[in-house]
Coordinates of C-alpha atoms and ligand atoms in Angstrom, one line a residue:
M1 CA -4.5 4.5 -62.8
D2 CA -3.3 1.5 -60.8
Y3 CA -4.7 2.3 -57.3
K4 CA -8.4 1.6 -56.7
T5 CA -8.4 4.6 -54.3
L6 CA -6.1 7.5 -54.5
K7 CA -5.1 9.6 -51.5
P8 CA -6.5 13.1 -51.7
F9 CA -4.1 16.1 -52.0
P10 CA -3.0 17.1 -48.5
E11 CA -4.6 20.0 -46.7
G12 CA -2.7 23.2 -47.4
F13 CA -1.3 21.8 -50.7
L14 CA 0.4 24.7 -52.5
W15 CA -1.5 25.2 -55.8
G16 CA -0.1 28.0 -57.9
A17 CA 2.2 28.7 -60.9
S18 CA 5.6 30.2 -61.7
S19 CA 7.5 32.9 -63.6
S20 CA 10.9 34.4 -63.7
A21 CA 11.9 38.1 -63.6
Y22 CA 13.8 38.5 -66.9
Q23 CA 11.2 36.6 -68.9
C24 CA 8.1 38.6 -67.7
E25 CA 9.0 41.9 -66.0
G26 CA 10.1 44.0 -69.0
A27 CA 11.2 47.5 -67.7
Y28 CA 14.7 46.2 -68.3
L29 CA 16.5 49.5 -67.7
E30 CA 13.9 51.1 -65.5
D31 CA 14.3 52.3 -61.9
G32 CA 18.0 51.5 -61.8
R33 CA 18.0 47.9 -63.2
T34 CA 21.0 47.1 -65.2
L35 CA 21.5 44.3 -67.8
C36 CA 21.8 40.7 -67.0
V37 CA 23.5 37.9 -69.0
S38 CA 20.2 36.8 -70.5
D39 CA 19.5 40.3 -71.8
T40 CA 22.7 40.3 -73.8
A41 CA 22.6 36.7 -75.1
P42 CA 22.0 36.3 -78.9
V43 CA 18.3 36.2 -79.7
P44 CA 17.2 33.6 -82.3
E45 CA 16.0 35.3 -85.6
G46 CA 12.3 36.0 -85.7
T47 CA 11.8 36.1 -81.9
T48 CA 11.6 39.0 -79.5
N49 CA 14.3 39.8 -76.9
F50 CA 13.4 40.1 -73.2
N51 CA 13.4 43.9 -72.9
D52 CA 9.7 44.4 -72.6
G53 CA 8.7 40.9 -71.4
V54 CA 4.9 41.0 -70.7
D55 CA 5.4 44.1 -68.6
H56 CA 4.7 42.3 -65.3
Y57 CA 6.7 45.1 -63.7
H58 CA 3.8 47.4 -64.2
H59 CA 1.0 44.8 -64.4
F60 CA 1.9 42.8 -61.3
K61 CA -1.2 43.9 -59.4
E62 CA -3.6 42.9 -62.2
D63 CA -1.7 39.6 -62.7
I64 CA -1.7 38.7 -59.0
A65 CA -5.4 39.5 -58.8
L66 CA -6.0 37.1 -61.6
M67 CA -4.0 34.4 -59.8
A68 CA -6.1 35.0 -56.7
E69 CA -9.2 34.6 -58.9
M70 CA -7.9 31.2 -59.9
G71 CA -7.5 30.3 -56.3
F72 CA -3.7 30.3 -56.1
K73 CA -2.1 29.4 -52.8
E74 CA 1.4 30.3 -53.9
Y75 CA 3.1 32.3 -56.6
R76 CA 6.7 31.4 -57.5
F77 CA 8.6 34.3 -59.0
S78 CA 12.2 35.5 -59.0
I79 CA 13.9 38.6 -57.7
A80 CA 16.1 40.2 -60.3
W81 CA 19.7 40.5 -58.9
P82 CA 20.5 43.4 -61.2
R83 CA 17.4 45.3 -59.8
I84 CA 18.6 44.9 -56.2
L85 CA 22.3 45.4 -56.9
P86 CA 22.8 47.3 -60.2
Q87 CA 26.5 46.8 -60.0
G88 CA 26.2 43.2 -59.0
C89 CA 27.6 44.1 -55.5
G90 CA 28.1 47.3 -53.5
E91 CA 25.3 49.8 -53.3
P92 CA 21.7 48.5 -53.2
N93 CA 19.0 50.1 -55.3
P94 CA 16.1 51.3 -53.1
L95 CA 13.7 51.3 -56.0
G96 CA 14.4 47.7 -56.8
I97 CA 14.1 46.7 -53.2
Q98 CA 10.8 48.6 -52.9
H99 CA 9.4 46.9 -56.0
Y100 CA 9.6 43.4 -54.5
H101 CA 8.1 44.6 -51.2
E102 CA 5.1 45.7 -53.3
V103 CA 4.9 42.4 -55.2
I104 CA 5.2 40.3 -51.9
D105 CA 2.6 42.5 -50.2
E106 CA 0.3 42.1 -53.1
C107 CA 0.5 38.3 -52.9
L108 CA 0.0 38.3 -49.1
K109 CA -3.0 40.6 -49.5
H110 CA -4.6 37.9 -51.6
G111 CA -3.6 35.1 -49.3
I112 CA -1.0 33.9 -51.8
E113 CA 2.3 32.5 -50.4
P114 CA 5.3 34.0 -52.3
V115 CA 7.9 31.4 -53.2
I116 CA 10.9 33.4 -54.2
T117 CA 13.7 32.3 -56.5
L118 CA 16.8 34.3 -55.7
Y119 CA 18.6 33.7 -59.0
H120 CA 16.9 32.7 -62.3
F121 CA 19.4 33.0 -65.2
D122 CA 20.0 36.7 -64.6
L123 CA 23.6 37.2 -63.4
P124 CA 24.3 40.9 -63.6
Q125 CA 26.2 41.4 -66.9
C126 CA 28.7 43.7 -65.1
L127 CA 29.9 40.7 -63.0
Q128 CA 30.3 38.6 -66.2
D129 CA 32.4 41.4 -67.7
K130 CA 34.4 42.2 -64.5
Y131 CA 35.6 38.7 -63.6
D132 CA 33.9 36.1 -65.9
G133 CA 31.0 35.5 -63.6
W134 CA 31.0 32.1 -61.8
A135 CA 34.4 31.3 -63.1
S136 CA 35.6 33.5 -60.3
R137 CA 35.4 32.8 -56.6
Q138 CA 34.5 36.4 -56.1
C139 CA 31.0 35.6 -57.4
I140 CA 30.3 33.6 -54.2
D141 CA 30.7 36.7 -52.0
D142 CA 28.8 38.9 -54.4
F143 CA 25.9 36.4 -54.5
L144 CA 25.9 36.3 -50.7
T145 CA 25.8 40.1 -50.4
Y146 CA 22.7 40.0 -52.7
C147 CA 21.1 37.2 -50.7
K148 CA 21.8 39.0 -47.4
I149 CA 19.8 42.0 -48.6
C150 CA 16.9 39.7 -49.7
F151 CA 16.8 37.8 -46.4
A152 CA 17.0 41.1 -44.4
E153 CA 14.3 42.8 -46.5
Y154 CA 11.9 40.0 -47.2
G155 CA 12.7 37.2 -44.7
S156 CA 10.0 38.3 -42.2
K157 CA 7.2 38.1 -44.9
V158 CA 8.3 35.1 -47.0
K159 CA 8.2 31.5 -45.9
Y160 CA 9.9 29.9 -48.9
F161 CA 13.1 30.9 -50.8
L162 CA 14.7 29.0 -53.7
T163 CA 18.5 29.5 -54.2
I164 CA 19.3 29.0 -57.9
N165 CA 17.0 28.0 -60.7
E166 CA 18.3 25.1 -62.9
Q167 CA 22.0 25.4 -62.0
N168 CA 22.3 22.1 -63.9
M169 CA 20.9 23.5 -67.2
M170 CA 23.1 26.6 -66.9
V171 CA 26.2 24.5 -66.3
L172 CA 25.6 21.7 -68.8
F173 CA 24.4 23.9 -71.5
Q174 CA 26.5 27.0 -71.1
G175 CA 29.6 25.0 -70.5
D176 CA 30.9 26.0 -73.9
Q177 CA 31.6 29.5 -72.6
Y178 CA 34.4 28.3 -70.4
K179 CA 37.9 27.7 -71.8
D180 CA 37.9 24.0 -70.9
K181 CA 35.8 21.4 -69.2
G182 CA 37.8 21.9 -66.0
G183 CA 36.6 25.5 -66.0
V184 CA 33.0 24.4 -66.2
W185 CA 33.3 22.2 -63.1
Q186 CA 35.2 24.9 -61.2
A187 CA 32.5 27.4 -61.9
N188 CA 29.9 24.9 -61.0
H189 CA 31.7 24.3 -57.7
H190 CA 31.6 28.0 -56.9
M191 CA 27.9 28.0 -57.5
L192 CA 27.4 25.0 -55.2
V193 CA 29.4 26.7 -52.5
A194 CA 27.4 29.9 -53.0
Q195 CA 24.2 28.0 -52.7
A196 CA 25.3 26.2 -49.5
K197 CA 26.4 29.4 -47.9
A198 CA 23.1 31.1 -48.9
M199 CA 21.2 28.3 -47.2
I200 CA 23.2 28.6 -44.0
L201 CA 22.8 32.4 -44.1
C202 CA 19.0 32.1 -44.6
H203 CA 18.8 29.8 -41.5
E204 CA 20.9 32.2 -39.4
M205 CA 19.0 35.3 -40.5
C206 CA 15.5 34.0 -40.8
P207 CA 14.8 31.1 -38.4
G208 CA 11.8 29.1 -39.5
V209 CA 12.0 30.1 -43.2
W210 CA 12.5 27.3 -45.6
I211 CA 15.0 27.3 -48.4
A212 CA 15.7 24.8 -51.2
P213 CA 17.7 24.3 -54.4
A214 CA 15.6 24.4 -57.7
P215 CA 17.3 22.3 -60.3
N216 CA 15.7 20.7 -63.4
I217 CA 15.3 17.1 -62.5
T218 CA 14.2 14.2 -64.5
A219 CA 14.3 10.4 -64.3
I220 CA 16.8 8.9 -66.8
Y221 CA 15.6 5.8 -68.7
P222 CA 18.2 3.5 -70.3
A223 CA 17.8 3.4 -74.1
S224 CA 17.9 -0.4 -74.0
S225 CA 18.2 -3.2 -71.5
S226 CA 21.9 -3.5 -72.3
P227 CA 24.2 -3.3 -69.3
E228 CA 26.2 -0.4 -71.0
D229 CA 23.0 1.6 -71.5
N230 CA 22.1 1.0 -67.9
L231 CA 25.4 2.3 -66.7
A232 CA 25.1 5.2 -69.1
A233 CA 21.7 6.1 -67.5
M234 CA 23.3 5.9 -64.0
D235 CA 26.2 8.1 -65.1
W236 CA 23.9 10.6 -66.8
D237 CA 21.8 10.6 -63.7
Q238 CA 24.9 11.5 -61.6
M239 CA 25.9 14.2 -64.1
R240 CA 22.5 15.7 -64.7
N241 CA 20.7 15.3 -61.4
R242 CA 22.8 14.0 -58.5
L243 CA 25.7 16.3 -59.0
F244 CA 23.3 19.1 -58.0
L245 CA 21.2 17.4 -55.3
D246 CA 23.7 15.1 -53.5
T247 CA 25.9 18.2 -53.0
A248 CA 23.0 20.2 -51.8
V249 CA 21.5 17.6 -49.5
F250 CA 24.4 15.3 -48.4
G251 CA 27.3 17.8 -49.0
T252 CA 29.2 15.3 -51.1
Y253 CA 30.0 14.9 -54.8
P254 CA 28.8 11.6 -56.4
E255 CA 31.9 9.4 -56.2
A256 CA 31.9 7.8 -59.7
L257 CA 31.4 11.2 -61.4
W258 CA 34.3 12.7 -59.4
Q259 CA 36.5 9.8 -60.3
R260 CA 35.7 10.3 -64.0
W261 CA 36.8 14.0 -63.7
V262 CA 40.0 13.0 -61.9
D263 CA 40.6 10.4 -64.6
Q264 CA 40.4 13.2 -67.2
G265 CA 42.2 15.8 -65.1
I266 CA 39.1 18.1 -65.1
E267 CA 38.0 17.9 -61.5
P268 CA 37.6 21.3 -59.8
K269 CA 41.1 22.1 -58.5
D270 CA 40.3 25.0 -56.2
V271 CA 38.4 23.3 -53.5
T272 CA 39.0 24.6 -49.9
E273 CA 38.3 23.1 -46.5
D274 CA 35.9 26.0 -46.0
D275 CA 34.0 25.1 -49.2
M276 CA 33.6 21.5 -48.1
A277 CA 32.5 22.5 -44.6
A278 CA 29.8 24.8 -46.2
L279 CA 28.6 21.9 -48.3
R280 CA 28.5 19.7 -45.3
D281 CA 26.8 22.2 -42.9
A282 CA 24.1 23.4 -45.3
H283 CA 20.8 21.7 -45.3
P284 CA 17.9 22.4 -47.5
D285 CA 14.4 22.2 -45.9
F286 CA 12.8 20.8 -49.1
I287 CA 13.6 20.2 -52.7
A288 CA 12.1 22.3 -55.5
F289 CA 12.5 21.0 -59.0
N290 CA 11.4 21.7 -62.6
Y291 CA 10.2 18.8 -64.7
Y292 CA 9.4 18.7 -68.4
G293 CA 9.8 15.1 -69.5
A294 CA 12.1 12.2 -68.7
G295 CA 15.5 11.6 -70.3
C296 CA 16.8 8.6 -72.1
A297 CA 20.5 7.7 -72.1
K298 CA 22.6 5.6 -74.4
Y299 CA 26.3 4.7 -74.0
V300 CA 28.4 6.5 -76.6
D301 CA 32.2 6.2 -76.9
E302 CA 34.3 9.4 -77.4
E303 CA 34.1 9.2 -81.2
E304 CA 30.4 8.6 -81.5
G305 CA 29.7 11.3 -78.9
Q306 CA 31.6 13.9 -80.9
R307 CA 29.8 12.8 -84.0
V308 CA 26.3 13.2 -82.3
I309 CA 27.2 16.7 -81.2
A310 CA 28.6 17.7 -84.7
E311 CA 25.4 16.4 -86.4
A312 CA 23.2 18.3 -84.0
K313 CA 25.2 21.5 -84.5
A314 CA 24.8 21.2 -88.2
Q315 CA 21.0 21.1 -87.7
G316 CA 21.1 24.1 -85.4
G317 CA 18.3 25.5 -83.2
R318 CA 16.6 23.6 -80.5
V319 CA 18.0 20.3 -81.6
A320 CA 21.6 21.6 -81.2
F321 CA 20.6 23.1 -77.9
M322 CA 19.2 19.9 -76.4
T323 CA 21.8 17.6 -77.8
G324 CA 24.7 19.8 -76.7
L325 CA 23.1 19.8 -73.3
M326 CA 22.7 16.1 -73.2
T327 CA 25.7 14.5 -74.8
Y328 CA 28.8 13.6 -73.0
P329 CA 31.2 11.7 -75.3
G330 CA 32.6 8.6 -73.5
I331 CA 29.8 8.6 -71.0
A332 CA 26.3 9.0 -72.4
A333 CA 24.2 10.6 -75.1
N334 CA 20.6 11.7 -74.7
V335 CA 18.6 9.9 -77.2
S336 CA 15.0 10.4 -78.3
N337 CA 12.7 8.0 -76.5
P338 CA 10.4 6.6 -79.2
L339 CA 7.8 5.9 -76.5
Q340 CA 7.6 9.5 -75.3
K341 CA 5.1 11.8 -76.8
K342 CA 6.2 15.3 -77.8
T343 CA 4.7 18.8 -77.9
S344 CA 4.7 20.7 -81.2
Y345 CA 7.9 22.4 -80.0
G346 CA 9.5 18.9 -79.6
M347 CA 9.5 18.9 -75.8
G348 CA 8.7 15.6 -74.1
V349 CA 5.3 14.8 -72.6
D350 CA 5.7 12.1 -69.9
P351 CA 3.4 12.3 -66.9
V352 CA 4.4 8.8 -65.7
G353 CA 8.0 10.0 -65.8
L354 CA 7.0 12.7 -63.3
R355 CA 5.8 10.0 -60.9
V356 CA 9.0 8.1 -61.4
T357 CA 11.0 11.3 -60.8
L358 CA 9.0 12.1 -57.6
R359 CA 9.5 8.6 -56.3
Q360 CA 13.2 8.6 -57.0
L361 CA 13.7 12.0 -55.3
W362 CA 11.6 11.1 -52.3
E363 CA 13.2 7.7 -51.8
R364 CA 16.8 9.1 -52.1
Y365 CA 16.5 12.4 -50.2
R366 CA 13.5 12.1 -47.9
L367 CA 12.7 15.8 -48.1
P368 CA 9.4 17.4 -49.0
L369 CA 9.2 18.1 -52.7
L370 CA 7.8 21.1 -54.6
I371 CA 7.3 21.0 -58.3
T372 CA 8.3 24.5 -59.4
E373 CA 7.9 24.1 -63.2
N374 CA 6.1 21.8 -65.6
G375 CA 4.0 22.9 -68.5
C376 CA 3.0 22.9 -72.1
G377 CA 4.6 25.6 -74.3
V378 CA 2.8 25.9 -77.6
R379 CA 1.2 28.5 -79.8
D380 CA -2.2 29.6 -78.7
E381 CA -4.9 31.2 -80.9
L382 CA -6.8 34.2 -79.6
V383 CA -10.3 34.3 -81.1
F384 CA -13.2 36.6 -80.4
E385 CA -16.6 35.0 -79.9
N386 CA -19.5 37.4 -79.6
G387 CA -16.9 40.1 -78.9
E388 CA -15.4 38.1 -76.0
P389 CA -11.7 37.0 -76.1
R390 CA -11.3 33.2 -76.0
I391 CA -8.3 30.9 -76.0
H392 CA -9.4 27.3 -76.3
D393 CA -6.3 25.6 -74.9
D394 CA -7.7 22.1 -74.2
Y395 CA -4.2 20.6 -75.1
R396 CA -2.8 22.6 -72.0
I397 CA -5.6 21.3 -69.8
D398 CA -4.9 17.7 -70.9
Y399 CA -1.2 18.1 -70.2
L400 CA -1.7 19.6 -66.8
R401 CA -4.4 17.1 -65.8
Q402 CA -2.2 14.2 -66.7
H403 CA 0.7 15.6 -64.6
I404 CA -1.6 16.4 -61.7
E405 CA -2.9 12.8 -61.8
A406 CA 0.7 11.6 -61.7
C407 CA 1.3 13.8 -58.6
Q408 CA -1.7 12.2 -56.9
A409 CA -0.5 8.7 -57.7
A410 CA 2.9 9.7 -56.3
I411 CA 1.3 11.0 -53.1
T412 CA -0.6 7.7 -52.9
D413 CA 2.8 6.0 -53.3
G414 CA 3.9 7.8 -50.2
V415 CA 5.8 10.8 -51.6
D416 CA 5.7 14.0 -49.5
L417 CA 4.7 16.5 -52.2
M418 CA 4.1 20.1 -51.0
G419 CA 2.7 21.7 -54.1
Y420 CA 2.4 22.1 -57.8
S421 CA 3.6 25.3 -59.5
P422 CA 3.5 24.8 -63.3
W423 CA 5.1 27.1 -65.8
S424 CA 3.7 29.6 -66.1
A425 CA 1.1 31.8 -64.5
M426 CA 0.8 34.3 -67.4
D427 CA 2.4 34.0 -70.8
L428 CA 6.0 35.2 -70.8
I429 CA 9.0 35.1 -73.1
S430 CA 10.4 31.6 -73.6
T431 CA 14.2 31.2 -73.1
H432 CA 14.8 30.6 -76.8
E433 CA 11.5 30.7 -78.6
G434 CA 10.0 34.1 -78.0
I435 CA 6.4 34.9 -76.9
S436 CA 4.8 32.6 -79.5
K437 CA 5.7 29.6 -77.4
R438 CA 3.2 30.3 -74.7
Y439 CA 2.9 28.5 -71.3
G440 CA 0.5 30.7 -69.3
M441 CA -3.1 30.2 -68.1
I442 CA -3.4 34.0 -68.4
Y443 CA -3.0 35.1 -72.0
V444 CA -1.0 38.3 -72.7
D445 CA -1.9 40.0 -75.9
R446 CA 1.4 40.9 -77.6
D447 CA 3.2 39.5 -80.6
E448 CA 6.9 39.0 -81.2
F449 CA 7.5 42.5 -82.4
D450 CA 4.1 44.2 -81.8
L451 CA 3.6 45.0 -78.2
K452 CA 0.0 46.0 -78.6
E453 CA -1.6 46.9 -75.2
M454 CA -0.5 43.7 -73.5
K455 CA -4.1 43.1 -72.3
R456 CA -4.6 40.1 -70.1
Y457 CA -7.3 37.4 -71.1
R458 CA -8.4 34.3 -69.3
K459 CA -7.7 31.1 -71.3
D460 CA -9.9 28.0 -71.0
S461 CA -7.1 26.5 -68.8
F462 CA -7.6 29.5 -66.4
F463 CA -11.2 28.4 -65.6
W464 CA -10.2 24.7 -65.5
Y465 CA -7.3 25.4 -63.1
Q466 CA -9.5 27.5 -61.0
K467 CA -11.7 24.4 -60.3
V468 CA -8.6 22.4 -59.5
C469 CA -7.2 24.9 -57.0
K470 CA -10.6 25.6 -55.4
S471 CA -11.3 21.8 -55.0
N472 CA -7.8 21.1 -53.7
G473 CA -7.3 18.8 -56.7
A474 CA -10.5 16.8 -56.2
D475 CA -12.1 18.1 -59.4
L476 CA -9.8 17.5 -62.4
A477 CA -12.6 17.1 -65.0
Ligands
BG6_501 C1 13.0 26.1 -67.6 C2 13.4 27.5 -67.2 O1 14.2 25.6 -68.1 O2 12.1 25.9 -68.6 C3 12.4 28.6 -67.6 O3 13.6 27.6 -65.8 C4 12.0 28.3 -69.0 O4 13.1 29.8 -67.5 C5 11.2 26.9 -69.0 O5 11.2 29.3 -69.6 C6 10.7 26.5 -70.4 O6 11.6 26.5 -71.4 P1 11.5 27.3 -72.7 O7 12.9 27.2 -73.3 O8 10.4 26.7 -73.5 O9 11.2 28.8 -72.3

C-alpha cells in the first residue's frame, strides 16, 4: 500500500451484496410470472437452467435475515419485469407487485437499504417475440410503463434505483442477434433513451430518490506502449465504457466512436429531437458499476480481428463468449494480460485495476460511485466437521479483501465511493456456468440437477465479511 495512512471508510458506507431476480428467485412460472429472454436462452451442456434458481422467491426472509446477521447496510437485487407485467406491458400482476413489497419491507425491517435494479437481463420473452425487443422503439414505452409502476409502488420506501444492469455487456455480446451492426447500435440507442426517460420519470415521481445506470466498467490497459495500442485502448474505452456513461451523464455520444459508425454507415439512423432532449435532460445521481478485472486492448486490422473471432469460436465456451464480446475488427481486440492473475474459471483478478477504474470514473464524471458487483466465482466444497457444515473459502476472502483495500486506497485518493456490494449475497446460478460456479457468502445446498433441500449454510467468508461490515471496513484481517 502506497499511503502511510489510509482514510477510513466514510460514515454510512453501504456494505452489502448483490443478486439478480432470474438467477436466484426460481418460481419462474409461479404467481403469474412469465418467461424472460434469459429463461429461453440455450443452456450450456452439464449446467442447470434458471427455472429453480436458489428459490430465493420462497427463501427471501431467511436470506435477508442472514444478510442482517452479516451486518449488511444494503442489499442490491432486481425486480423481475415479467413478474410485474406478465405481458411486458398492459395489465400489472398484483401478486408480483406484492412480492417485492414484501422483500423491500423485509430489508427495511432489518435496517437494510434496498438498492433496486429495474432490469437485469430479463426482458419479457413476449416482447422479444412481439417486436424483436429493443430493436423496436416500442420497447422504450413498455419499459417506462413498467418503471412507472415500480416508482409508484416502491418509490416511497426505496432510496436507490438502478436502471439497466450491464447494458454494455448485453449489447456488445448479444449483438449477433441483430441483422447487422447498425441494428445493434439502433437497439442500444433505444435502451439509452429508455434509461434517460426512466431517470427523468423517477425524479418527477419520487423527489429525493437517487437513480443510476449500472454498466460493467473496467479500465482498459494498452497491450503495449505502441501508439496504435494506446489508440486501441482509447477506442475500446469509448466503445465499452464511455458509450454507456457519457450518454447517461453528459447526454452525448463519444465523438470518435460516432464518427467511426458514420464512416461505416452503421450509426443509429432513427434518432429524434425528443431522444436527444431526453439524453440531455436526464441526470443520474450517482454511478453504479460492476467490476471483475481490467481489460487489455491491442490494435487489430479488419483481417486479424476476424481471424481472432473465428479462432475463438472454434474453441467455443467461455473463450468464444469473452473474445466475441471484446473484439472489434479494425479497432481493437481484447487480449489476455500476462500480468493479470485469473480465477480457476479464467476471470481476471486485478484489485489495482479497480482502483484505476474508480479513479478514472471519479475524475471524469464527478458523481458518487457504488460498486454493485465484484466477486470470485469458483467451485466451493461443502464439508461436515463434527456434524457442522463448513465451507472454507479462504480464496474468496483473499479476493474480497484485496478489492476492499483497493477501495480504501481510492477513497484516500479522493474518490467519492458510496458502497461496496459484491456478487453475490447467496450462491445463485451463474449466467453461463450453472450453480457450480459459486459467488455467495451464503452457501445454498443444491447441485446442477439435484435440488436437494436448498439449505443455507454460512461460509467462512460469511464470518469474515461480518467483521468487515460491523467494523465499517476497519477490520479486514
Ligand atoms: C455480471 C452480471 O456480468 O457478472 C451477473 O451482472 C453475473 O448477472 C456476474 O452473474 C458474474 O458472471 P457469471 O457469468 O460468472 O455469472
